Amino acid sequence: MNNEKHDNRFWFGFFIGGLLGALLLFFMGTKEGKKTGKALEDKGKDLLEELQDKLEEMEKRGKDLVKQGEELKDQVIDEIKEKKEVLGDAAAEKLDTALAQIEKLQEQSVETTKHIRSRFFRNLPKKR
């Protein structure tokens, strides 16, 4: 089985080598091959320039997108700060209201306690 793999690799390499040799002979040894090679070289240069232009355009777009992203990030941060201030003020106001209600309840409980003492425990001496 190992021999069969080595034989297949040999024949594959032999075929590729022959194909490359034939192409090399065509491009370097004949007038048509030289013309074809020159046309392929020109086409390759054109494609390379086109690719370079597209890459520069993509780079410019990428920079524009990064700039837009930074602007959007700054806007979001500003909005969050504004909301934070509004929510902070609202929370402080609600906390003040809650504390005022607690104080009111404490005052009412003191009054209720005084009333209960005066009504039910009138005759008991006060502890010091």
Tab-separated table of C-alpha atoms in Angstrom:
chain	number	residue	atom	x	y	z
A	1	MET	CA	0.000	0.000	0.000
A	2	ASN	CA	2.846	2.409	0.813
A	3	ASN	CA	4.461	1.664	-2.540
A	4	GLU	CA	1.230	2.494	-4.305
A	5	LYS	CA	1.101	5.935	-2.589
A	6	HIS	CA	4.703	6.644	-3.575
A	7	ASP	CA	3.995	5.576	-7.158
A	8	ASN	CA	0.954	7.856	-7.343
A	9	ARG	CA	2.946	10.796	-5.981
A	10	PHE	CA	5.697	10.168	-8.483
A	11	TRP	CA	3.293	10.119	-11.448
A	12	PHE	CA	1.470	13.200	-10.152
A	13	GLY	CA	4.782	15.089	-9.795
A	14	PHE	CA	5.891	13.868	-13.196
A	15	PHE	CA	2.643	15.143	-14.766
A	16	ILE	CA	2.849	18.562	-13.038
A	17	GLY	CA	6.513	18.922	-14.055
A	18	GLY	CA	5.699	18.114	-17.668
A	19	LEU	CA	2.809	20.562	-17.690
A	20	LEU	CA	4.961	23.343	-16.228
A	21	GLY	CA	7.718	22.586	-18.721
A	22	ALA	CA	5.276	22.767	-21.642
A	23	LEU	CA	3.883	26.094	-20.406
A	24	LEU	CA	7.379	27.497	-19.922
A	25	LEU	CA	8.397	26.369	-23.422
A	26	PHE	CA	5.243	27.943	-24.890
A	27	PHE	CA	5.673	31.306	-23.136
A	28	MET	CA	9.420	31.637	-23.631
A	29	GLY	CA	10.003	29.793	-26.872
A	30	THR	CA	7.317	31.032	-29.259
A	31	LYS	CA	6.280	34.450	-30.529
A	32	GLU	CA	2.643	33.779	-29.666
A	33	GLY	CA	3.687	32.681	-26.183
A	34	LYS	CA	5.674	35.871	-25.695
A	35	LYS	CA	2.701	37.957	-26.871
A	36	THR	CA	0.392	35.996	-24.577
A	37	GLY	CA	2.839	36.387	-21.693
A	38	LYS	CA	3.070	40.136	-22.299
A	39	ALA	CA	-0.746	40.409	-22.487
A	40	LEU	CA	-1.052	38.426	-19.210
A	41	GLU	CA	1.567	40.648	-17.582
A	42	ASP	CA	-0.262	43.811	-18.688
A	43	LYS	CA	-3.586	42.411	-17.525
A	44	GLY	CA	-1.997	41.470	-14.192
A	45	LYS	CA	-0.624	44.997	-13.740
A	46	ASP	CA	-4.028	46.476	-14.563
A	47	LEU	CA	-5.706	44.173	-12.068
A	48	LEU	CA	-3.085	45.018	-9.461
A	49	GLU	CA	-3.636	48.770	-9.944
A	50	GLU	CA	-7.391	48.261	-9.791
A	51	LEU	CA	-7.023	46.243	-6.620
A	52	GLN	CA	-4.809	48.932	-5.100
A	53	ASP	CA	-7.394	51.617	-5.929
A	54	LYS	CA	-10.152	49.538	-4.363
A	55	LEU	CA	-8.051	48.944	-1.253
A	56	GLU	CA	-7.404	52.684	-0.904
A	57	GLU	CA	-11.123	53.356	-1.312
A	58	MET	CA	-11.951	50.719	1.311
A	59	GLU	CA	-9.358	52.204	3.662
A	60	LYS	CA	-10.937	55.654	3.215
A	61	ARG	CA	-14.410	54.225	3.870
A	62	GLY	CA	-13.070	52.450	6.941
A	63	LYS	CA	-11.631	55.693	8.302
A	64	ASP	CA	-14.937	57.454	7.622
A	65	LEU	CA	-16.817	54.686	9.424
A	66	VAL	CA	-14.447	54.901	12.402
A	67	LYS	CA	-14.973	58.672	12.510
A	68	GLN	CA	-18.767	58.240	12.368
A	69	GLY	CA	-18.536	55.607	15.089
A	70	GLU	CA	-16.562	57.958	17.326
A	71	GLU	CA	-19.134	60.722	16.772
A	72	LEU	CA	-21.974	58.331	17.570
A	73	LYS	CA	-20.159	57.142	20.685
A	74	ASP	CA	-19.728	60.748	21.855
A	75	GLN	CA	-23.433	61.445	21.260
A	76	VAL	CA	-24.451	58.356	23.219
A	77	ILE	CA	-22.132	59.292	26.093
A	78	ASP	CA	-23.596	62.812	26.194
A	79	GLU	CA	-27.149	61.446	26.202
A	80	ILE	CA	-26.300	58.992	28.973
A	81	LYS	CA	-24.825	61.816	31.070
A	82	GLU	CA	-27.951	63.904	30.555
A	83	LYS	CA	-30.220	60.988	31.484
A	84	LYS	CA	-28.040	60.228	34.491
A	85	GLU	CA	-28.423	63.782	35.756
A	86	VAL	CA	-32.189	63.737	35.212
A	87	LEU	CA	-32.531	60.365	36.906
A	88	GLY	CA	-30.256	61.457	39.737
A	89	ASP	CA	-32.366	64.558	40.334
A	90	ALA	CA	-35.580	62.534	40.187
A	91	ALA	CA	-34.179	59.945	42.604
A	92	ALA	CA	-33.080	62.660	45.042
A	93	GLU	CA	-36.539	64.238	44.873
A	94	LYS	CA	-38.249	60.901	45.543
A	95	LEU	CA	-35.853	60.201	48.412
A	96	ASP	CA	-36.667	63.585	49.954
A	97	THR	CA	-40.383	62.857	49.630
A	98	ALA	CA	-39.967	59.431	51.221
A	99	LEU	CA	-37.958	60.875	54.121
A	100	ALA	CA	-40.589	63.561	54.667
A	101	GLN	CA	-43.292	60.878	54.808
A	102	ILE	CA	-41.238	58.856	57.300
A	103	GLU	CA	-40.835	61.932	59.522
A	104	LYS	CA	-44.568	62.566	59.312
A	105	LEU	CA	-45.296	58.958	60.290
A	106	GLN	CA	-42.910	59.243	63.236
A	107	GLU	CA	-44.663	62.385	64.449
A	108	GLN	CA	-48.037	60.680	64.103
A	109	SER	CA	-46.810	57.638	66.022
A	110	VAL	CA	-45.523	59.878	68.837
A	111	GLU	CA	-48.928	61.613	69.011
A	112	THR	CA	-50.735	58.266	68.946
A	113	THR	CA	-48.518	56.942	71.743
A	114	LYS	CA	-49.232	60.055	73.850
A	115	HIS	CA	-52.937	59.661	73.225
A	116	ILE	CA	-52.914	55.964	74.201
A	117	ARG	CA	-50.952	56.710	77.389
A	118	SER	CA	-53.247	59.479	78.389
A	119	ARG	CA	-56.322	57.403	77.781
A	120	PHE	CA	-55.373	54.030	79.210
A	121	PHE	CA	-52.528	54.701	81.613
A	122	ARG	CA	-53.567	57.929	83.280
A	123	ASN	CA	-53.136	56.761	86.819
A	124	LEU	CA	-49.767	55.053	86.485
A	125	PRO	CA	-46.711	56.899	87.672
A	126	LYS	CA	-44.166	57.807	84.998
A	127	LYS	CA	-40.816	56.055	85.052
A	128	ARG	CA	-37.751	58.132	85.156
